[in-house]
Amino acid sequence: MKRRKLAVAAGFCMSFLLGTLLNVLFIPAFDPQQQQQQQLSAGVTHSLAGSPGSSSSSSSSRPLPEDLARQIRERYEEVLRYQPPREAAAAGARLAVRPLERRLMDLAPQRLSPSLSSSSTERSSSRPKLPGPRAPSWGGAPWDHPRAQLELSLGPLALGCRDIGNVSNVHYLGSGYTKAVYRAVLNRSLAVALKSVDFGGHDIDNCVKLYASLEGCYRLASYKIAKEMVLLQRLRHPNILQLHGYCYQDSNDIADTLTAITELGSPLEMIQLLQISWEDRFRICFSLVQLLHYLAHSPLGSVTLLDFRPRQFVIVDGELKVTDLDDASIEEASCTSSRDCFMEFPARNFSLPCSLEGKCQSMNEKRNLYNAYRFFFTYLLPHSAPPSLRPLLDAIVNATGELQWGIDETSAQLERVLHLYKSGVYLQNSTRTPRSDYRKVPEATIINENYRCWPSYHHKECLLSVFDVSEAMEVCESHSECKAFVLTNQTTWTGRQLVYFKMGSTSIVSDHDKTTYVKVVN
C-alpha cells in the first residue's frame, strides 16, 4: 500500500517537472507589448499599462503596416493637392523636419486634452493612451513613420497655442466619424470651436482594431483635419466657416496632435427651422445657394460636398455656413460615355452627359444642387411663404428636384424672389385697403396684452416683420385677437420692420422708439 502511494506521488512530481520543462523549451515567453496590442485591437483600452516610453517608442520604431502606410500616403498627397502649388512643393520637401514655427508660438507644455476631458469624462475615459516620449526629428517618407507630420502652409492666422493655453468654459458639442468638436472661450473673451481627432470615435476605433497602431491611425485621421484647414483657408466666402488658427501640441500621449480653431456656430436643427419665420428660412436657402454658386466657380475648380447633410452646416448670425470640408472633392468623375455619369440618390437617379474631355459634365455642381433640394429646399422654401411668391418658389423646388437648372439659374431665380420680397412688389396684387380704421399714437408702446401667433420671432408674443404700415394692418385684420400693433425701429436682414401685435390697448406707455396703431371700434 505504501509502495503504491509512493508511486502515485512520484508520478505527480514527474508530470509537474515535465510540464515545467516543456513550458521553458517550447512555449514563448510572456510579452506585455503583445498583450497591449491585443487589448487595443479588442477595444479594451482601460487596462493599457507600462512604463513611459516602453510601448509607444517600440511601436513607433516599427514600420507601419503596408495598407495603413498606403492610406496615409494617399491622404497626405490629397492634402498637398489642395495647398497652393508652390507651398505644397515646399511642404513636401520640409515634411520630415519639425520646424519651430509649426507650433505657431512657443508654448510651455500644457495640454488641451485634460480641459476637454473634464467636460466629458465618459468619453475621455474610454480613449486609448500609450505613454511615450516625444519623437525626435527624423528623415524619411511621411507614411513610413506614424509620427511624421505635414507642414501646413496656411499663412498668418490670429490664434495659436498660447491662446489654447488660456482656454476656459470648455464644453463638448458633438462628434462625427473622425472629429470631436468643443466649444471654448479663449483669452476670456472669444468663443470659438475647437476641432480635434476623436480618440474614441469610429475612425480611430476601426483603424486601431485593424492595424494596432494608435499613432499611425492618428496620423491618418489628422490629415482629414489638415485638409479641412487648408480648404477653409483657400475657400474664402461668407458662407464658409472661418479658420482662426491651429496648434500642434502633445495630447493623449501622442506627439504633435492637431487642434483647429474655428468660428463658432449653432448646430442646424431642421425641426427648429420649420418653426421659424419664412423670411429666415428663405435666408438659409439663399445662403446655401450663394455658397453652392461659389463652390461651382471656386479658385480650385468645381467643389462638391460628398458628405452633404444638415449636420455639416451651422448658423452664424442667421447665415448658413458649411463647417465640414474634410470630405469635399474637386475631382470630376471620368467617363467614356454617358452611362458612366450616373448619380444615385435614395429617391432619384440621374444620368449626366459625358464631355469630350472625358469628364461627367457638371457632376459636382449637380450633386450639390440636388442635395440642397432634398435636404433644404423641399422643406424650407414654399412652407408659409407669401401667397404671391409661392408659384416662383414652387418652380425653383421643382426645377432643382429634376436637375433642370444649374446653380447659375437657381441663384438668379432666388435673387429675383429676394428682390420682390425686399421691394414690396409681391404685395401689389394684394388688398391694400384695411377693413378697419386705425388711430396712430406716436412715441408710444403697449406693455403686456400679448398673444401668441405663428411664426413669431418671440415664442411668448406675436412679433412679425412687415414691409410697411399697410401690411401691418393686413396682418392685424387676419388675426382675430389683434386690436392694436406697435411698430419698432428694429429691422430684419431684408430691411423689414419688426412689429408687435397686441390684443388690447389699455396699457399704452411712452416710448420714443416705437409707434402704436390702435384699431378704432365703431
XYZ file of C-alpha atoms in Angstrom:
522
model
C 0.000 0.000 0.000
C 2.800 2.364 0.912
C 4.618 1.483 -2.301
C 1.500 2.342 -4.330
C 1.196 5.744 -2.638
C 4.851 6.482 -3.264
C 4.451 5.551 -6.923
C 1.467 7.877 -7.350
C 3.308 10.765 -5.658
C 6.359 10.190 -7.805
C 4.145 10.228 -10.915
C 2.665 13.608 -9.978
C 6.125 15.042 -9.375
C 7.420 13.756 -12.696
C 4.374 15.233 -14.520
C 4.937 18.624 -12.897
C 8.643 18.643 -13.770
C 7.968 17.502 -17.333
C 5.298 20.235 -17.826
C 7.639 22.900 -16.495
C 10.409 21.727 -18.829
C 8.097 21.815 -21.851
C 6.950 25.357 -20.988
C 10.545 26.540 -20.802
C 11.648 24.833 -24.012
C 8.683 25.234 -26.361
C 6.234 27.968 -25.212
C 7.124 31.652 -25.961
C 7.721 33.947 -23.047
C 5.053 36.418 -21.932
C 5.250 39.641 -23.909
C 3.497 42.649 -22.294
C 3.842 44.626 -25.549
C 1.952 41.940 -27.441
C -0.739 41.798 -24.781
C -1.248 45.561 -25.003
C -1.624 45.421 -28.770
C -4.145 42.589 -28.481
C -6.126 44.573 -25.919
C -6.040 47.594 -28.187
C -7.347 45.550 -31.096
C -10.166 44.282 -28.926
C -11.040 47.815 -27.853
C -10.069 47.183 -24.224
C -8.254 50.423 -23.504
C -8.789 50.873 -19.794
C -6.159 48.269 -18.859
C -3.292 49.576 -21.005
C -0.210 49.987 -18.862
C 3.549 50.052 -18.997
C 6.473 52.221 -18.165
C 6.694 55.547 -20.038
C 8.033 55.009 -23.487
C 8.036 51.226 -23.389
C 5.104 50.550 -25.701
C 4.949 53.826 -27.580
C 8.589 54.068 -28.528
C 8.823 50.461 -29.613
C 5.646 50.668 -31.694
C 6.827 53.931 -33.233
C 10.126 52.385 -34.259
C 8.422 49.583 -36.139
C 7.329 50.276 -39.720
C 3.621 50.759 -40.250
C 1.523 48.034 -41.838
C 1.697 48.349 -45.594
C -2.016 49.023 -46.062
C -2.076 51.706 -43.362
C 1.043 53.346 -44.808
C -0.620 53.403 -48.236
C -3.735 55.106 -46.839
C -1.627 57.691 -45.004
C 0.333 58.363 -48.187
C -2.854 58.853 -50.245
C -4.412 61.163 -47.694
C -1.173 63.119 -47.328
C -0.971 63.589 -51.099
C -4.599 64.720 -51.118
C -3.800 67.475 -48.608
C -0.886 68.598 -50.768
C -3.159 68.792 -53.833
C -5.327 71.372 -52.094
C -2.462 73.573 -50.954
C -1.175 76.290 -53.301
C 1.283 74.592 -55.728
C 4.404 76.420 -54.537
C 3.607 75.915 -50.871
C 2.677 72.263 -51.474
C 6.052 71.551 -53.045
C 7.847 73.293 -50.186
C 5.762 71.424 -47.624
C 6.607 68.114 -49.253
C 10.298 68.939 -49.125
C 10.160 70.016 -45.471
C 7.829 67.319 -44.287
C 10.315 65.260 -42.288
C 11.507 68.234 -40.247
C 9.730 69.508 -37.192
C 10.194 73.293 -37.563
C 9.649 75.598 -34.624
C 7.151 77.722 -36.485
C 4.834 74.740 -36.788
C 3.990 75.147 -33.137
C 2.948 78.712 -34.065
C 4.149 80.093 -30.748
C 6.484 78.859 -28.028
C 4.252 77.168 -25.512
C 5.099 75.651 -22.169
C 3.924 72.030 -22.070
C 0.246 72.482 -21.318
C -2.203 70.003 -22.751
C -5.614 70.794 -24.039
C -6.943 67.300 -23.513
C -7.315 67.458 -19.688
C -9.541 70.507 -20.060
C -11.575 68.807 -22.723
C -11.805 65.539 -20.853
C -13.056 67.300 -17.738
C -16.131 68.360 -19.683
C -16.768 64.868 -20.985
C -15.463 62.317 -18.503
C -17.199 59.330 -20.019
C -15.797 59.958 -23.490
C -12.230 60.632 -22.408
C -12.071 57.662 -20.062
C -12.516 55.297 -22.992
C -9.741 56.787 -25.099
C -6.589 54.713 -25.591
C -3.397 56.118 -24.072
C 0.032 54.871 -24.989
C 2.645 56.627 -22.845
C 5.801 57.658 -24.583
C 8.306 60.453 -25.085
C 8.116 62.885 -27.949
C 9.567 61.561 -31.152
C 12.672 63.329 -32.406
C 13.038 64.762 -35.875
C 13.832 62.116 -38.401
C 14.188 61.593 -42.104
C 12.154 59.521 -44.492
C 8.809 59.419 -46.239
C 5.821 60.652 -44.210
C 3.944 57.366 -44.483
C 6.881 55.255 -43.210
C 6.611 56.521 -39.660
C 3.499 57.182 -37.570
C 4.822 60.449 -36.123
C 5.586 62.123 -39.427
C 3.845 65.464 -39.737
C 2.595 67.543 -42.605
C 3.666 71.159 -42.505
C 0.681 73.339 -43.315
C 1.044 76.448 -45.450
C -1.852 78.496 -44.150
C -0.430 81.985 -43.957
C -0.831 84.265 -40.933
C -3.622 83.314 -38.546
C -4.827 85.160 -35.476
C -4.860 82.362 -32.894
C -2.457 79.633 -31.840
C -1.103 77.536 -28.987
C -0.805 80.363 -26.459
C -4.474 81.121 -26.883
C -5.414 77.486 -26.358
C -3.271 77.558 -23.242
C -5.626 80.232 -21.896
C -8.806 78.265 -22.538
C -11.905 78.212 -20.323
C -15.550 77.140 -20.349
C -14.890 74.078 -22.482
C -17.995 72.117 -23.475
C -18.309 69.079 -25.695
C -20.583 69.827 -28.679
C -20.532 66.614 -30.663
C -18.534 64.342 -32.905
C -18.718 62.627 -36.234
C -16.822 59.796 -37.845
C -13.415 61.389 -37.278
C -13.576 64.630 -35.284
C -14.759 65.813 -31.911
C -15.869 69.434 -31.570
C -15.756 71.533 -28.417
C -16.975 74.997 -27.576
C -14.393 77.040 -25.677
C -13.630 80.593 -24.641
C -10.108 81.792 -25.432
C -8.436 84.593 -23.513
C -11.663 85.060 -21.541
C -13.222 86.889 -24.451
C -13.602 84.945 -27.708
C -15.935 81.947 -28.053
C -14.622 79.502 -30.653
C -14.977 75.914 -31.812
C -12.052 73.542 -31.260
C -11.793 70.573 -33.616
C -9.550 67.608 -32.975
C -9.360 63.918 -33.796
C -11.811 61.944 -31.672
C -9.758 59.207 -29.984
C -12.968 57.430 -29.052
C -14.529 57.855 -32.486
C -15.431 55.383 -35.193
C -12.473 56.285 -37.427
C -9.779 55.707 -34.810
C -11.535 52.713 -33.277
C -11.847 50.790 -36.559
C -8.322 51.651 -37.629
C -6.731 50.539 -34.346
C -8.662 47.279 -34.448
C -7.254 46.599 -37.918
C -3.674 47.803 -37.533
C -2.954 48.013 -33.763
C -1.098 51.306 -34.269
C -2.682 54.199 -32.415
C -0.160 56.746 -33.639
C -0.382 55.595 -37.248
C -4.158 55.695 -37.081
C -3.994 59.151 -35.514
C -1.864 60.436 -38.411
C -4.347 59.033 -40.896
C -7.244 60.755 -39.169
C -5.383 64.019 -38.528
C -4.789 64.511 -42.247
C -8.565 64.941 -42.642
C -8.395 67.908 -40.267
C -5.342 69.217 -42.122
C -7.220 69.001 -45.432
C -10.207 70.811 -43.968
C -7.994 73.586 -42.609
C -6.347 74.096 -45.998
C -9.750 74.305 -47.689
C -11.111 76.704 -45.058
C -8.126 78.947 -45.713
C -8.246 78.787 -49.516
C -12.018 78.921 -49.993
C -12.882 82.315 -48.547
C -16.613 83.028 -48.616
C -19.176 84.466 -46.167
C -20.926 81.094 -46.071
C -17.805 79.074 -45.248
C -16.736 78.838 -41.619
C -13.738 80.998 -40.775
C -10.475 79.399 -39.640
C -8.980 81.389 -36.754
C -5.861 79.307 -36.181
C -4.460 75.950 -35.124
C -1.983 74.352 -32.761
C 0.279 71.300 -32.661
C 0.841 70.024 -29.146
C 1.287 66.770 -27.266
C -2.035 65.301 -26.176
C -3.273 61.862 -25.187
C 0.391 60.827 -25.050
C 0.804 61.341 -28.775
C 3.269 63.908 -30.036
C 2.028 66.796 -32.153
C -1.720 66.313 -32.072
C -3.526 68.878 -34.189
C -6.280 71.195 -32.952
C -8.087 73.535 -35.352
C -9.584 76.784 -34.023
C -12.617 77.944 -35.999
C -15.553 80.272 -35.865
C -18.339 79.078 -33.575
C -21.798 78.418 -34.953
C -25.082 76.938 -33.780
C -25.959 73.399 -34.902
C -28.597 73.130 -37.595
C -31.798 71.574 -36.244
C -34.351 71.006 -39.007
C -37.284 70.737 -36.606
C -36.448 74.157 -35.180
C -36.024 75.616 -38.668
C -39.573 74.598 -39.554
C -40.804 76.729 -36.644
C -39.099 79.991 -37.598
C -40.433 82.641 -39.971
C -40.450 82.074 -43.713
C -38.146 85.072 -44.118
C -35.436 83.427 -42.006
C -35.936 80.068 -43.711
C -35.573 81.780 -47.074
C -32.353 83.354 -45.801
C -30.934 79.923 -45.036
C -31.801 78.634 -48.518
C -30.455 81.814 -50.089
C -27.210 81.461 -48.114
C -26.898 77.869 -49.269
C -27.349 78.802 -52.920
C -24.762 81.568 -52.604
C -22.356 79.002 -51.153
C -23.023 76.424 -53.886
C -22.598 79.078 -56.576
C -19.185 79.916 -55.147
C -18.180 76.251 -54.872
C -19.136 75.669 -58.502
C -16.815 78.521 -59.580
C -14.173 78.380 -56.842
C -10.446 79.068 -57.382
C -9.864 75.312 -57.047
C -12.493 74.421 -59.641
C -15.906 72.916 -59.023
C -16.052 71.626 -55.427
C -18.565 69.004 -54.336
C -19.526 68.161 -50.765
C -19.521 64.375 -50.731
C -20.933 64.226 -47.199
C -23.793 66.679 -47.709
C -26.082 66.615 -44.682
C -27.654 69.293 -42.462
C -25.249 68.372 -39.654
C -22.349 69.631 -41.813
C -23.708 73.182 -41.546
C -24.091 75.704 -38.746
C -25.867 79.032 -38.294
C -23.768 82.121 -37.559
C -25.728 85.359 -37.038
C -28.607 83.973 -39.105
C -26.378 82.925 -42.019
C -25.871 79.319 -43.052
C -22.214 78.261 -43.131
C -20.592 74.980 -44.060
C -18.327 73.732 -41.308
C -17.082 70.315 -42.513
C -14.940 70.258 -45.639
C -12.860 67.151 -44.959
C -14.991 65.183 -47.442
C -15.000 67.878 -50.138
C -13.605 66.996 -53.557
C -12.624 68.806 -56.746
C -12.382 65.621 -58.802
C -14.959 65.391 -61.589
C -15.847 61.791 -62.448
C -14.133 60.399 -65.549
C -16.208 58.776 -68.279
C -16.156 57.232 -71.714
C -19.913 57.558 -72.266
C -22.983 58.943 -70.516
C -23.552 55.526 -68.944
C -20.572 56.277 -66.713
C -22.140 59.519 -65.459
C -24.710 58.011 -63.153
C -25.771 59.749 -59.948
C -27.745 57.677 -57.489
C -29.830 59.131 -54.674
C -32.324 57.446 -52.335
C -35.372 58.694 -54.272
C -33.998 59.538 -57.745
C -31.235 58.619 -60.173
C -29.753 60.853 -62.855
C -27.526 60.383 -65.891
C -25.381 63.306 -66.994
C -23.654 63.798 -70.357
C -20.010 62.839 -70.819
C -17.896 65.691 -72.158
C -15.327 65.492 -74.951
C -12.630 65.746 -72.288
C -13.867 62.504 -70.724
C -15.453 64.122 -67.655
C -19.062 63.963 -66.449
C -20.441 67.428 -67.133
C -21.186 69.462 -64.009
C -21.484 66.380 -61.800
C -20.006 68.141 -58.754
C -22.359 71.074 -59.199
C -25.436 68.932 -59.816
C -24.716 66.667 -56.859
C -24.567 69.695 -54.554
C -27.726 71.161 -56.039
C -29.827 68.033 -55.724
C -28.699 67.543 -52.133
C -29.699 71.149 -51.437
C -33.131 70.340 -52.882
C -33.708 67.160 -50.889
C -32.361 68.403 -47.549
C -33.352 72.093 -47.606
C -35.488 73.485 -50.449
C -38.320 70.979 -50.292
C -38.849 71.654 -46.568
C -37.958 75.306 -46.117
C -38.827 77.255 -49.274
C -42.583 77.010 -50.011
C -43.900 76.431 -46.484
C -45.872 79.518 -45.221
C -44.394 81.758 -47.947
C -46.317 84.873 -49.072
C -49.031 83.643 -51.473
C -47.850 85.753 -54.411
C -44.344 84.256 -54.185
C -45.365 80.617 -53.977
C -45.553 79.976 -57.761
C -41.940 81.161 -58.137
C -40.810 79.109 -55.155
C -42.602 76.011 -56.430
C -40.849 76.437 -59.781
C -37.466 76.599 -58.032
C -38.189 73.498 -55.970
C -39.435 71.510 -58.975
C -36.575 72.567 -61.264
C -33.868 71.685 -58.749
C -35.622 68.425 -57.889
C -35.450 67.428 -61.559
C -31.998 69.000 -62.107
C -33.436 71.087 -64.936
C -31.412 74.117 -63.785
C -27.801 74.548 -62.889
C -26.593 76.607 -59.974
C -26.389 79.822 -62.025
C -30.088 79.744 -62.945
C -31.103 78.685 -59.445
C -29.132 81.550 -57.947
C -30.691 84.051 -60.377
C -34.212 82.876 -59.524
C -33.637 83.182 -55.792
C -32.198 86.667 -56.339
C -35.437 87.518 -58.115
C -37.540 86.277 -55.191
C -35.400 88.284 -52.781
C -35.860 91.448 -54.865
C -39.646 91.025 -54.977
C -39.751 90.478 -51.232
C -37.444 93.331 -50.215
C -39.015 95.857 -52.579
C -42.590 95.048 -51.593
C -43.544 94.279 -55.199
C -45.019 90.979 -54.057
C -47.751 92.985 -52.261
C -49.041 94.777 -55.379
C -51.737 92.208 -56.113
C -52.964 92.007 -52.517
C -55.766 94.036 -50.971
C -54.125 97.164 -49.566
C -57.214 98.817 -48.085
C -57.832 97.760 -44.477
C -61.375 96.992 -43.386
C -60.911 98.871 -40.100
C -59.624 102.307 -39.202
C -56.531 102.709 -37.016
C -55.559 105.552 -34.702
C -51.853 106.422 -34.746
C -50.170 107.084 -31.374
C -46.586 108.365 -31.941
C -43.769 107.595 -29.476
C -45.820 105.053 -27.587
C -45.932 101.311 -26.972
C -48.233 98.794 -25.330
C -46.891 96.735 -22.476
C -48.324 93.265 -21.832
C -51.580 92.391 -23.661
C -49.737 89.888 -25.794
C -50.967 86.848 -27.673
C -49.093 84.112 -29.459
C -49.020 83.697 -33.213
C -47.088 81.582 -35.685
C -44.451 82.034 -36.916
C -43.242 84.628 -34.431
C -39.783 85.952 -33.612
C -40.722 85.622 -29.929
C -42.238 82.438 -28.525
C -44.430 84.269 -25.977
C -45.541 87.193 -28.139
C -46.700 87.889 -31.670
C -43.681 89.548 -33.262
C -43.604 89.596 -37.075
C -41.909 91.540 -39.865
C -43.781 93.746 -42.343
C -42.863 95.783 -45.389
C -44.895 98.848 -44.335
C -47.787 100.006 -42.150
C -50.360 98.797 -44.684
C -49.040 95.233 -44.454
C -49.106 95.507 -40.663
C -52.790 96.463 -40.883
C -53.433 93.452 -43.158
C -51.793 91.138 -40.654
C -53.812 92.606 -37.803
C -57.015 92.154 -39.804
C -56.164 88.490 -40.339
C -55.749 87.822 -36.587
C -58.998 87.681 -34.645
C -57.115 88.535 -31.420
C -55.440 91.672 -32.823
C -56.715 95.023 -31.576
C -53.510 97.061 -31.982
C -49.912 96.828 -33.149
C -46.616 98.517 -32.293
C -44.011 99.434 -34.925
C -40.425 99.210 -33.687
C -37.238 100.676 -35.127
C -35.766 97.187 -35.442
C -35.395 95.608 -38.857
C -34.700 92.128 -40.223
C -31.933 91.128 -42.653
C -34.108 92.283 -45.586
C -34.815 95.689 -44.014
C -38.400 94.865 -42.992
C -39.756 96.353 -39.760
C -40.470 94.217 -36.711
C -43.983 94.733 -35.330
C -45.640 93.576 -32.099
C -49.304 92.660 -32.482
C -51.446 93.171 -29.372
C -54.845 92.003 -28.145
C -55.654 95.325 -26.422
C -54.511 98.898 -25.878
C -55.273 99.645 -22.245
C -51.606 99.785 -21.186
C -50.131 102.409 -23.544
C -46.929 103.988 -22.231
C -44.406 106.427 -23.659
C -41.571 105.053 -25.814
C -39.609 107.311 -28.173
C -38.503 104.400 -30.395
C -41.941 102.984 -31.167
C -45.223 103.946 -32.793
C -48.552 102.392 -31.843
C -51.627 101.874 -34.030
C -54.932 101.128 -32.307
C -57.902 99.651 -34.113
C -60.882 102.009 -33.957
C -64.057 100.229 -32.857
C -67.193 101.717 -34.435
